[in-house]
Amino acid sequence: MRVTSDPDDPRFGRAVPCECATREDPKEQRARLVRYSRLGALTRLSFNTLVKRGRTNDLALQARYAEAVAIAERFAAQPEGWLVLTGPHGAGKTHLAAAIANRVIEHGNAALFLTVADLLDHLRSSYGDDAEVEYDELLEQVRSAPVLVLDDLDAYAETPWAREKFFQVVSHRFNAALPTVFTTAKSPGDADARIAARLTDPALAQVVEVGGESAPRYLAIGAMTRDRVAAFTFEAFQPDGIGLDPAQRAGLRDAFLKARDWGESPEGWFVLMGATGCGKTHLAAAIANARLAAGDRVAFVNVPDLLDALRPGREGDAVTLLQTIREVPVLILDDLGAQKSTPWAEEKLYQLLNHRHLARLHTVVTTNLGLREMEPRIASRLADSDVSRLQEIAAPDYRTVGRREFVSRPPVEEPPPPPSRSRGRRA
């Protein structure tokens, strides 16, 4: 029952047991709470039946999973705010969520467990004349459950009706700050914008990564392998170039200094613009080396090669690949503009860049296009001065100015000729 209708009362929106419930036999109370919970066969999933360091031999993942278990146990002991469990399928999110609900029931309190898909199915069926529970009653039960666990946030249907009904539940519980647990295989920020804003609100929600496979420190899509990128450092770059006029030399040195600064202390986006062969890729690779040395995970992605990998019918999981690139801490997106421009290609690139723009993820872009030559939505994000720093290099393509060496490499000195041998007689 509820003890107050005053929204200023700290007990507002919270259910408390009535006097008859406090006199209830413990076994009967538990049976009633289990029926209410809708856990079904998941009553077997408890903190006692899980492996607290997960089922992997990776020590880093073991530590991450153990931390997630500890956080879940604290939440179950004192449910407050929201707990968002995120991680790949099979990581153990549902077990942890069910364990929270079962622990709450062990303490004599009510918890309701539903997958998001089941919740929406129940709401649809409640419209019928023969429904066991009427729609308004069911919706109120879910919105106001003392502790609500919503499993598999990714599974709800992408229809206007589903989004609106689910948002009603989420919004009500957010406004009332009711204890809620969510599980999702995707990043919470990838949900519908209105829901994502609530799932990631640090004032109420705690996002916990449950586990998964160890991500590689370096990912290459294209020819810039880890061995190859290692050769492109700031030390190997020649910031004064060769054969440049004073203005070109000053512009190249300015780009070098700013790229080095960004590599040491990244903030937002860094966009290198200029003609093919002016040194953009070398500077981008040097940034990649700097961030790898600092311990970041880095992806070096050639745009045409990325789009080839994402095209329908290609081998591999394109969805997982795109998700990995969207979320990597540092992304080097090389040669934007070299791809064949099609509506499909522009949409994929927009999805990638828009996500990283909204999430403010560190991104380096190299391009030989001007902003006016780009797809308008992409150009708008690259030009956003709150996120992005544009750096133009006016140096010409080293391949067309008669140089044999890269502008970023010092000339190799020819070894002196061997001393000639005298054919005369020894004195």
XYZ file of C-alpha atoms in Angstrom:
427
model
C 0.000 0.000 0.000
C 1.019 3.672 -0.221
C 1.112 5.887 2.824
C 1.013 9.355 1.270
C -0.088 11.297 -1.784
C 2.193 14.216 -0.931
C 4.935 14.411 -3.608
C 7.222 16.210 -1.135
C 7.082 13.311 1.330
C 10.182 11.065 0.952
C 7.838 8.052 1.100
C 5.898 9.259 -1.954
C 5.724 6.650 -4.716
C 7.127 3.876 -2.530
C 5.110 0.839 -1.528
C 5.213 -0.350 2.073
C 3.732 -3.560 3.493
C 0.394 -3.275 5.249
C -0.165 -4.631 8.759
C -1.673 -7.891 7.474
C 1.435 -8.506 5.359
C 3.743 -8.056 8.333
C 1.831 -10.811 10.183
C 2.061 -13.160 7.204
C 3.815 -16.524 7.520
C 7.340 -16.240 5.978
C 6.768 -19.168 3.597
C 3.460 -17.774 2.429
C 5.029 -14.334 2.092
C 7.838 -15.678 -0.066
C 5.440 -17.645 -2.261
C 3.331 -14.529 -2.742
C 6.365 -12.396 -3.606
C 7.640 -15.007 -6.057
C 4.268 -15.103 -7.806
C 4.282 -11.325 -7.989
C 7.862 -11.230 -9.300
C 7.120 -13.217 -12.507
C 10.597 -14.750 -12.171
C 9.327 -18.237 -12.985
C 12.271 -20.571 -13.596
C 14.702 -17.727 -12.887
C 14.204 -18.184 -9.147
C 17.179 -20.574 -9.419
C 19.498 -17.715 -10.434
C 21.003 -16.292 -7.276
C 24.287 -14.785 -6.129
C 25.126 -18.182 -4.632
C 24.855 -19.970 -7.983
C 27.015 -17.640 -10.062
C 30.794 -17.760 -10.466
C 31.851 -14.436 -9.007
C 34.801 -14.021 -11.364
C 32.957 -15.166 -14.465
C 33.826 -18.043 -16.744
C 36.843 -16.592 -18.524
C 40.567 -17.033 -18.057
C 41.202 -13.372 -18.848
C 42.280 -11.733 -15.566
C 41.057 -8.282 -16.626
C 37.598 -9.644 -17.466
C 37.528 -11.627 -14.223
C 38.179 -8.443 -12.261
C 35.499 -6.544 -14.216
C 32.904 -9.255 -13.612
C 33.780 -9.501 -9.897
C 33.296 -5.736 -9.583
C 29.907 -5.971 -11.338
C 28.834 -8.730 -8.908
C 29.852 -6.611 -5.909
C 27.891 -3.614 -7.223
C 24.830 -5.798 -7.891
C 24.965 -7.246 -4.355
C 25.114 -3.772 -2.832
C 22.148 -2.672 -4.942
C 20.142 -5.757 -3.912
C 20.838 -5.091 -0.236
C 19.674 -1.477 -0.526
C 17.874 -0.773 -3.819
C 18.263 2.897 -4.686
C 18.387 4.636 -8.043
C 18.968 2.791 -11.284
C 21.449 0.085 -12.185
C 22.185 -0.437 -15.903
C 24.028 -3.701 -16.662
C 25.617 -3.667 -20.096
C 27.720 -6.228 -21.936
C 27.642 -8.748 -24.796
C 25.207 -11.646 -24.944
C 26.296 -14.447 -22.628
C 28.220 -12.160 -20.287
C 25.927 -12.922 -17.320
C 23.701 -9.838 -17.226
C 20.415 -11.731 -16.843
C 21.839 -13.908 -14.056
C 22.918 -10.813 -12.134
C 19.566 -9.091 -12.697
C 17.603 -12.159 -11.563
C 19.923 -12.555 -8.561
C 19.084 -8.982 -7.528
C 15.332 -9.711 -7.723
C 15.730 -12.966 -5.757
C 17.809 -11.258 -3.048
C 15.188 -8.514 -2.687
C 12.535 -11.226 -2.220
C 14.736 -12.999 0.366
C 14.663 -9.778 2.363
C 10.874 -9.859 2.323
C 10.358 -7.125 -0.273
C 8.647 -7.123 -3.655
C 10.476 -7.134 -6.979
C 9.020 -7.465 -10.462
C 11.098 -9.103 -13.226
C 10.140 -8.749 -16.910
C 11.894 -8.876 -20.228
C 11.084 -5.764 -22.222
C 9.560 -7.866 -25.021
C 7.282 -9.679 -22.547
C 6.256 -6.390 -20.969
C 5.125 -5.019 -24.308
C 3.344 -8.284 -25.170
C 1.464 -8.176 -21.847
C 0.457 -4.565 -22.455
C -0.852 -5.421 -25.931
C -2.853 -8.412 -24.693
C -4.360 -6.369 -21.872
C -6.426 -4.474 -24.431
C -8.547 -7.574 -25.057
C -11.908 -8.202 -23.407
C -10.695 -11.547 -22.030
C -7.466 -10.161 -20.550
C -6.594 -11.436 -17.058
C -5.354 -7.983 -16.054
C -6.729 -4.775 -17.504
C -4.329 -2.437 -19.288
C -4.461 0.396 -16.745
C -3.902 -1.996 -13.836
C -0.966 -3.722 -15.530
C 0.679 -0.463 -16.576
C 0.355 0.917 -13.047
C 1.783 -2.289 -11.576
C 4.897 -1.998 -13.742
C 5.304 1.763 -13.378
C 5.088 1.644 -9.600
C 6.739 -1.686 -8.700
C 8.935 -1.226 -5.576
C 11.851 -2.760 -7.483
C 11.570 -3.349 -11.231
C 13.981 -5.412 -13.338
C 13.690 -4.919 -17.105
C 15.787 -7.501 -18.943
C 17.020 -7.238 -22.542
C 16.378 -3.592 -23.308
C 17.493 -4.210 -26.918
C 14.562 -6.538 -27.659
C 11.633 -4.124 -27.748
C 10.065 -3.612 -31.158
C 11.002 -0.472 -33.035
C 7.462 0.817 -33.496
C 6.053 4.175 -32.396
C 3.593 2.415 -30.063
C 6.315 0.299 -28.397
C 8.639 3.265 -27.961
C 5.908 5.406 -26.448
C 4.647 2.768 -24.000
C 8.129 1.871 -22.877
C 8.989 5.538 -22.456
C 5.925 6.015 -20.234
C 7.244 3.343 -17.882
C 10.808 4.655 -17.922
C 9.787 8.297 -17.523
C 7.496 7.583 -14.569
C 10.149 5.599 -12.730
C 12.786 8.214 -13.520
C 10.673 11.061 -12.166
C 9.831 9.094 -9.021
C 13.438 7.792 -8.692
C 12.113 4.243 -8.211
C 14.724 1.447 -7.980
C 15.105 -0.102 -11.426
C 17.532 -2.533 -13.054
C 18.070 -2.641 -16.824
C 20.137 -5.068 -18.877
C 21.292 -4.256 -22.404
C 23.812 -5.663 -24.858
C 24.247 -2.260 -26.487
C 25.628 0.937 -25.079
C 22.867 2.747 -23.106
C 23.628 5.816 -25.196
C 22.432 3.976 -28.312
C 18.852 3.729 -27.061
C 16.078 6.103 -28.095
C 17.338 9.601 -27.245
C 14.727 10.208 -24.532
C 15.483 6.870 -22.858
C 19.247 7.179 -23.323
C 19.255 10.516 -21.510
C 17.678 8.860 -18.473
C 19.724 5.655 -18.567
C 22.948 7.662 -18.521
C 21.929 10.372 -16.049
C 24.705 10.226 -13.408
C 22.406 11.714 -10.775
C 20.260 8.555 -10.773
C 21.771 5.800 -12.933
C 24.916 3.736 -12.538
C 26.115 2.013 -15.718
C 28.111 -1.166 -15.086
C 29.933 -3.142 -17.777
C 29.531 -6.811 -16.919
C 32.186 -8.315 -19.170
C 32.951 -9.698 -22.564
C 35.896 -10.630 -24.669
C 39.109 -8.667 -24.335
C 39.141 -5.947 -26.953
C 42.379 -5.631 -28.948
C 44.491 -2.584 -28.192
C 44.767 -1.789 -31.891
C 42.357 -2.412 -34.744
C 43.246 -1.759 -38.375
C 40.831 -1.668 -41.291
C 43.007 -1.166 -44.331
C 46.750 -1.365 -44.841
C 47.856 0.506 -41.708
C 48.761 -2.542 -39.630
C 50.266 -2.232 -36.163
C 53.793 -2.803 -37.511
C 53.302 -0.259 -40.257
C 51.798 2.430 -38.047
C 54.738 2.115 -35.641
C 57.029 3.663 -38.266
C 54.990 6.875 -38.471
C 56.013 8.847 -35.391
C 56.297 12.545 -34.622
C 60.061 12.107 -34.416
C 60.154 10.773 -37.993
C 58.081 13.674 -39.317
C 59.963 16.579 -40.921
C 57.846 19.611 -39.964
C 59.727 22.025 -42.258
C 59.227 19.830 -45.310
C 61.437 19.932 -48.370
C 61.199 22.473 -51.140
C 58.332 24.431 -49.580
C 57.836 28.166 -49.689
C 57.724 30.026 -46.337
C 53.907 30.001 -46.085
C 53.673 26.279 -46.828
C 56.480 25.544 -44.370
C 54.776 27.560 -41.633
C 51.458 25.781 -42.238
C 53.039 22.344 -42.118
C 54.903 23.130 -38.889
C 51.706 24.506 -37.324
C 49.851 21.290 -38.215
C 52.696 19.223 -36.778
C 52.703 21.095 -33.457
C 48.925 20.971 -33.065
C 48.779 17.273 -33.963
C 51.488 16.532 -31.409
C 49.635 18.518 -28.760
C 46.393 16.687 -29.514
C 48.170 13.331 -29.400
C 49.559 14.147 -25.951
C 46.274 15.498 -24.589
C 43.292 14.661 -26.833
C 40.134 16.718 -26.609
C 37.164 16.285 -28.929
C 37.967 15.836 -32.616
C 41.031 16.740 -34.684
C 40.425 17.134 -38.440
C 43.364 17.309 -40.858
C 42.451 18.787 -44.251
C 44.700 19.065 -47.282
C 45.761 17.678 -50.620
C 46.764 14.072 -51.079
C 50.352 13.477 -49.981
C 50.751 16.542 -47.743
C 51.447 14.525 -44.562
C 47.969 14.078 -43.065
C 48.145 10.302 -42.711
C 51.600 10.422 -41.133
C 50.393 12.886 -38.486
C 47.275 10.807 -37.865
C 49.389 7.670 -37.443
C 51.737 9.533 -35.104
C 48.706 10.444 -32.971
C 47.725 6.769 -32.954
C 51.189 5.834 -31.675
C 51.008 8.470 -28.953
C 47.632 7.253 -27.705
C 48.690 3.590 -27.812
C 51.700 4.517 -25.684
C 49.315 6.230 -23.255
C 47.279 2.995 -22.909
C 44.277 3.849 -25.098
C 42.571 1.468 -27.497
C 42.895 2.798 -31.035
C 41.292 1.938 -34.374
C 42.959 3.115 -37.588
C 40.301 2.934 -40.292
C 40.632 3.682 -43.985
C 37.203 4.921 -45.097
C 36.918 3.052 -48.454
C 38.087 -0.187 -46.805
C 35.580 0.281 -43.978
C 32.667 0.708 -46.378
C 33.757 -2.381 -48.306
C 33.715 -4.369 -45.041
C 30.244 -3.083 -44.151
C 28.566 -3.764 -47.481
C 25.762 -6.364 -47.436
C 26.910 -9.821 -48.427
C 30.458 -9.411 -47.166
C 31.859 -12.034 -44.816
C 31.900 -11.167 -41.125
C 29.526 -9.447 -38.735
C 29.097 -5.922 -40.098
C 26.900 -4.855 -37.162
C 29.520 -5.868 -34.591
C 32.288 -4.217 -36.614
C 30.405 -0.930 -36.868
C 29.556 -1.056 -33.161
C 33.218 -1.631 -32.277
C 34.342 1.353 -34.320
C 31.579 3.552 -32.948
C 32.677 2.887 -29.365
C 36.489 2.651 -29.619
C 38.118 5.285 -27.345
C 40.288 6.727 -30.149
C 39.272 6.463 -33.810
C 41.531 7.505 -36.686
C 39.276 7.857 -39.738
C 41.688 8.184 -42.653
C 40.954 9.378 -46.184
C 37.390 10.604 -45.777
C 36.279 11.582 -49.287
C 38.175 8.842 -51.113
C 35.122 6.557 -51.003
C 32.581 6.257 -53.786
C 29.774 8.577 -52.753
C 26.403 6.815 -52.614
C 23.383 7.385 -50.358
C 24.195 4.120 -48.548
C 27.839 5.103 -47.964
C 26.916 8.589 -46.777
C 24.320 7.175 -44.378
C 26.795 4.712 -42.832
C 29.419 7.404 -42.366
C 26.827 9.751 -40.901
C 25.693 7.102 -38.405
C 29.280 6.574 -37.298
C 30.238 10.230 -37.042
C 26.951 11.343 -35.504
C 27.281 8.787 -32.711
C 30.846 9.816 -31.915
C 29.882 13.488 -32.134
C 27.060 13.071 -29.606
C 29.242 10.943 -27.311
C 32.230 13.320 -27.669
C 34.528 10.360 -28.396
C 38.093 11.175 -29.444
C 38.253 11.118 -33.235
C 40.879 12.082 -35.825
C 39.721 12.595 -39.421
C 41.893 13.126 -42.484
C 40.305 14.360 -45.711
C 41.221 15.981 -49.009
C 37.757 17.535 -49.285
C 36.609 20.973 -48.261
C 33.556 21.258 -46.028
C 31.416 22.451 -48.941
C 32.248 19.282 -50.880
C 31.033 16.959 -48.112
C 27.596 15.575 -47.322
C 26.002 18.448 -45.342
C 25.251 16.457 -42.167
C 28.826 15.170 -41.997
C 30.292 18.608 -42.751
C 28.159 20.117 -39.985
C 29.647 17.791 -37.380
C 33.216 18.237 -38.547
C 32.758 22.017 -38.447
C 31.268 22.102 -34.928
C 33.757 24.297 -33.062
C 32.520 22.985 -29.699
C 33.802 19.516 -30.577
C 36.142 19.706 -33.538
C 39.435 21.447 -34.315
C 40.033 21.953 -38.042
C 43.625 22.041 -39.276
C 44.396 22.721 -42.926
C 47.740 21.801 -44.509
C 48.566 23.866 -47.599
C 51.686 21.890 -48.574
C 51.492 20.252 -52.022
C 51.607 16.541 -52.750
C 55.231 15.520 -52.320
C 54.860 13.089 -55.221
C 54.272 15.913 -57.728
C 57.102 18.272 -56.803
C 60.005 16.129 -57.902
C 60.950 14.804 -54.489
C 62.018 11.231 -54.015
C 61.401 11.108 -50.280
C 58.264 11.649 -48.240
C 57.819 15.169 -46.900
C 57.777 13.550 -43.478
C 61.061 11.676 -43.889
C 64.543 13.151 -43.781
C 66.638 12.581 -46.895
C 68.832 9.525 -46.786
C 72.504 10.418 -47.128
C 74.394 8.512 -49.806
C 77.324 6.539 -48.364
C 80.748 7.794 -49.480
C 82.370 5.809 -52.327
C 84.933 3.227 -51.263
C 88.565 4.364 -51.528
C 90.166 3.490 -54.836
C 92.963 0.933 -54.809
C 96.264 1.882 -56.367
C 97.490 -0.464 -59.044
C 101.050 0.852 -58.771
C 103.949 -0.967 -57.162
C 104.523 -0.601 -53.434
C 107.414 1.750 -52.737
